[in-house]
């Protein structure tokens, strides 16, 4: 339910043309509540950003996705449910969010996502 609410809020921001707000929402909700939208929402954010020539915003969201790639379960007492861990693993391993797939997506919109854009 919370994941769907997050997705609906992001869709609202995107429909209003506030791509920066959509990205900030995803980051803030993840950092504060440990909730991620479905992987398709990440792609939608990047597509909206690239489609409106906001390449820097698309790259900002790719930076967030890279943080998800590096996530590991918390072993210091933080309560992470198995469902949350499974969602994180599924997002990390999703081929549509891979480095190569993201580079192809940028290329489709005539933008570059270079190796230097990854940490």
Short mmCIF file of C-alpha atoms in Angstrom, two decimals:
data_model
loop_
_atom_site.label_atom_id
_atom_site.label_comp_id
_atom_site.label_asym_id
_atom_site.label_seq_id
_atom_site.Cartn_x
_atom_site.Cartn_y
_atom_site.Cartn_z
CA UNK A 1 0.00 0.00 0.00
CA UNK A 2 2.73 2.48 0.93
CA UNK A 3 4.64 1.64 -2.22
CA UNK A 4 1.53 2.41 -4.29
CA UNK A 5 0.98 5.69 -2.43
CA UNK A 6 4.57 6.65 -3.13
CA UNK A 7 4.08 5.84 -6.80
CA UNK A 8 0.86 7.90 -6.92
CA UNK A 9 2.57 10.90 -5.34
CA UNK A 10 5.46 10.67 -7.81
CA UNK A 11 2.97 10.46 -10.68
CA UNK A 12 1.31 13.62 -9.37
CA UNK A 13 4.60 15.49 -9.33
CA UNK A 14 5.44 14.28 -12.83
CA UNK A 15 2.00 15.17 -14.19
CA UNK A 16 2.47 18.67 -12.78
CA UNK A 17 5.86 18.89 -14.49
CA UNK A 18 7.80 18.95 -11.21
CA UNK A 19 10.48 16.40 -12.03
CA UNK A 20 12.85 17.71 -9.38
CA UNK A 21 10.09 17.33 -6.79
CA UNK A 22 9.42 13.74 -7.90
CA UNK A 23 13.09 12.84 -7.51
CA UNK A 24 13.32 14.53 -4.12
CA UNK A 25 10.17 12.74 -2.96
CA UNK A 26 11.55 9.32 -3.89
CA UNK A 27 14.84 10.09 -2.13
CA UNK A 28 13.22 11.54 0.97
CA UNK A 29 10.65 8.78 1.40
CA UNK A 30 13.36 6.17 0.97
CA UNK A 31 15.74 7.85 3.43
CA UNK A 32 13.07 8.52 6.04
CA UNK A 33 10.64 5.61 5.67
CA UNK A 34 12.58 2.94 3.72
CA UNK A 35 9.90 2.85 1.00
CA UNK A 36 10.69 2.54 -2.69
CA UNK A 37 8.30 2.92 -5.60
CA UNK A 38 8.13 0.13 -8.22
CA UNK A 39 11.08 0.01 -10.63
CA UNK A 40 8.89 1.37 -13.42
CA UNK A 41 8.58 4.62 -11.49
CA UNK A 42 12.34 5.07 -11.59
CA UNK A 43 12.28 4.65 -15.36
CA UNK A 44 9.34 7.04 -15.70
CA UNK A 45 11.18 9.73 -13.73
CA UNK A 46 14.26 9.41 -15.93
CA UNK A 47 12.16 9.40 -19.12
CA UNK A 48 10.26 12.53 -18.06
CA UNK A 49 13.52 14.28 -17.19
CA UNK A 50 15.20 13.34 -20.46
CA UNK A 51 12.08 14.12 -22.48
CA UNK A 52 12.11 17.67 -21.14
CA UNK A 53 15.89 18.11 -21.59
CA UNK A 54 16.58 17.99 -17.86
CA UNK A 55 19.60 15.72 -18.25
CA UNK A 56 21.08 16.85 -14.92
CA UNK A 57 17.87 15.76 -13.13
CA UNK A 58 17.93 12.39 -14.91
CA UNK A 59 21.53 11.95 -13.78
CA UNK A 60 20.55 12.93 -10.23
CA UNK A 61 18.06 10.08 -10.19
CA UNK A 62 20.64 7.69 -11.66
CA UNK A 63 22.87 8.69 -8.74
CA UNK A 64 20.08 7.64 -6.38
CA UNK A 65 19.70 4.32 -8.22
CA UNK A 66 23.43 3.76 -7.75
CA UNK A 67 22.94 4.16 -4.02
CA UNK A 68 20.35 1.39 -4.19
CA UNK A 69 22.86 -0.80 -6.05
CA UNK A 70 25.28 -0.43 -3.13
CA UNK A 71 22.70 -1.08 -0.39
CA UNK A 72 23.34 -3.94 2.03
CA UNK A 73 21.08 -5.12 4.86
CA UNK A 74 21.55 -3.23 8.10
CA UNK A 75 23.14 -5.35 10.80
CA UNK A 76 23.11 -2.68 13.51
CA UNK A 77 19.64 -3.25 14.92
CA UNK A 78 17.71 -1.25 12.32
CA UNK A 79 14.44 -3.04 11.70
CA UNK A 80 14.35 -3.98 8.03
CA UNK A 81 11.62 -6.40 7.11
CA UNK A 82 12.22 -9.34 4.83
CA UNK A 83 9.76 -7.77 2.38
CA UNK A 84 11.85 -4.58 2.27
CA UNK A 85 15.06 -6.56 1.79
CA UNK A 86 13.49 -8.57 -1.04
CA UNK A 87 12.33 -5.35 -2.74
CA UNK A 88 15.84 -3.91 -2.45
CA UNK A 89 17.42 -7.06 -3.90
CA UNK A 90 14.88 -7.13 -6.75
CA UNK A 91 15.55 -3.46 -7.53
CA UNK A 92 19.31 -4.01 -7.43
CA UNK A 93 19.14 -6.96 -9.81
CA UNK A 94 16.53 -5.53 -12.18
CA UNK A 95 18.10 -5.58 -15.66
CA UNK A 96 16.10 -2.50 -16.71
CA UNK A 97 17.90 -0.50 -14.01
CA UNK A 98 21.37 -1.78 -14.92
CA UNK A 99 24.17 0.54 -15.98
CA UNK A 100 23.95 -0.64 -19.59
CA UNK A 101 20.16 -0.27 -19.73
CA UNK A 102 20.33 3.24 -18.26
CA UNK A 103 22.99 4.23 -20.78
CA UNK A 104 20.76 2.93 -23.61
CA UNK A 105 17.83 4.91 -22.22
CA UNK A 106 19.87 8.11 -22.17
CA UNK A 107 21.10 7.39 -25.69
CA UNK A 108 17.53 6.93 -26.91
CA UNK A 109 16.81 10.50 -25.81
CA UNK A 110 20.02 11.79 -27.40
CA UNK A 111 21.81 12.26 -24.08
CA UNK A 112 24.97 10.70 -22.74
CA UNK A 113 25.43 8.76 -19.54
CA UNK A 114 29.15 8.20 -19.36
CA UNK A 115 31.22 5.91 -17.17
CA UNK A 116 32.30 9.08 -15.32
CA UNK A 117 28.66 9.55 -14.25
CA UNK A 118 28.86 6.39 -12.15
CA UNK A 119 30.64 6.00 -8.83
#
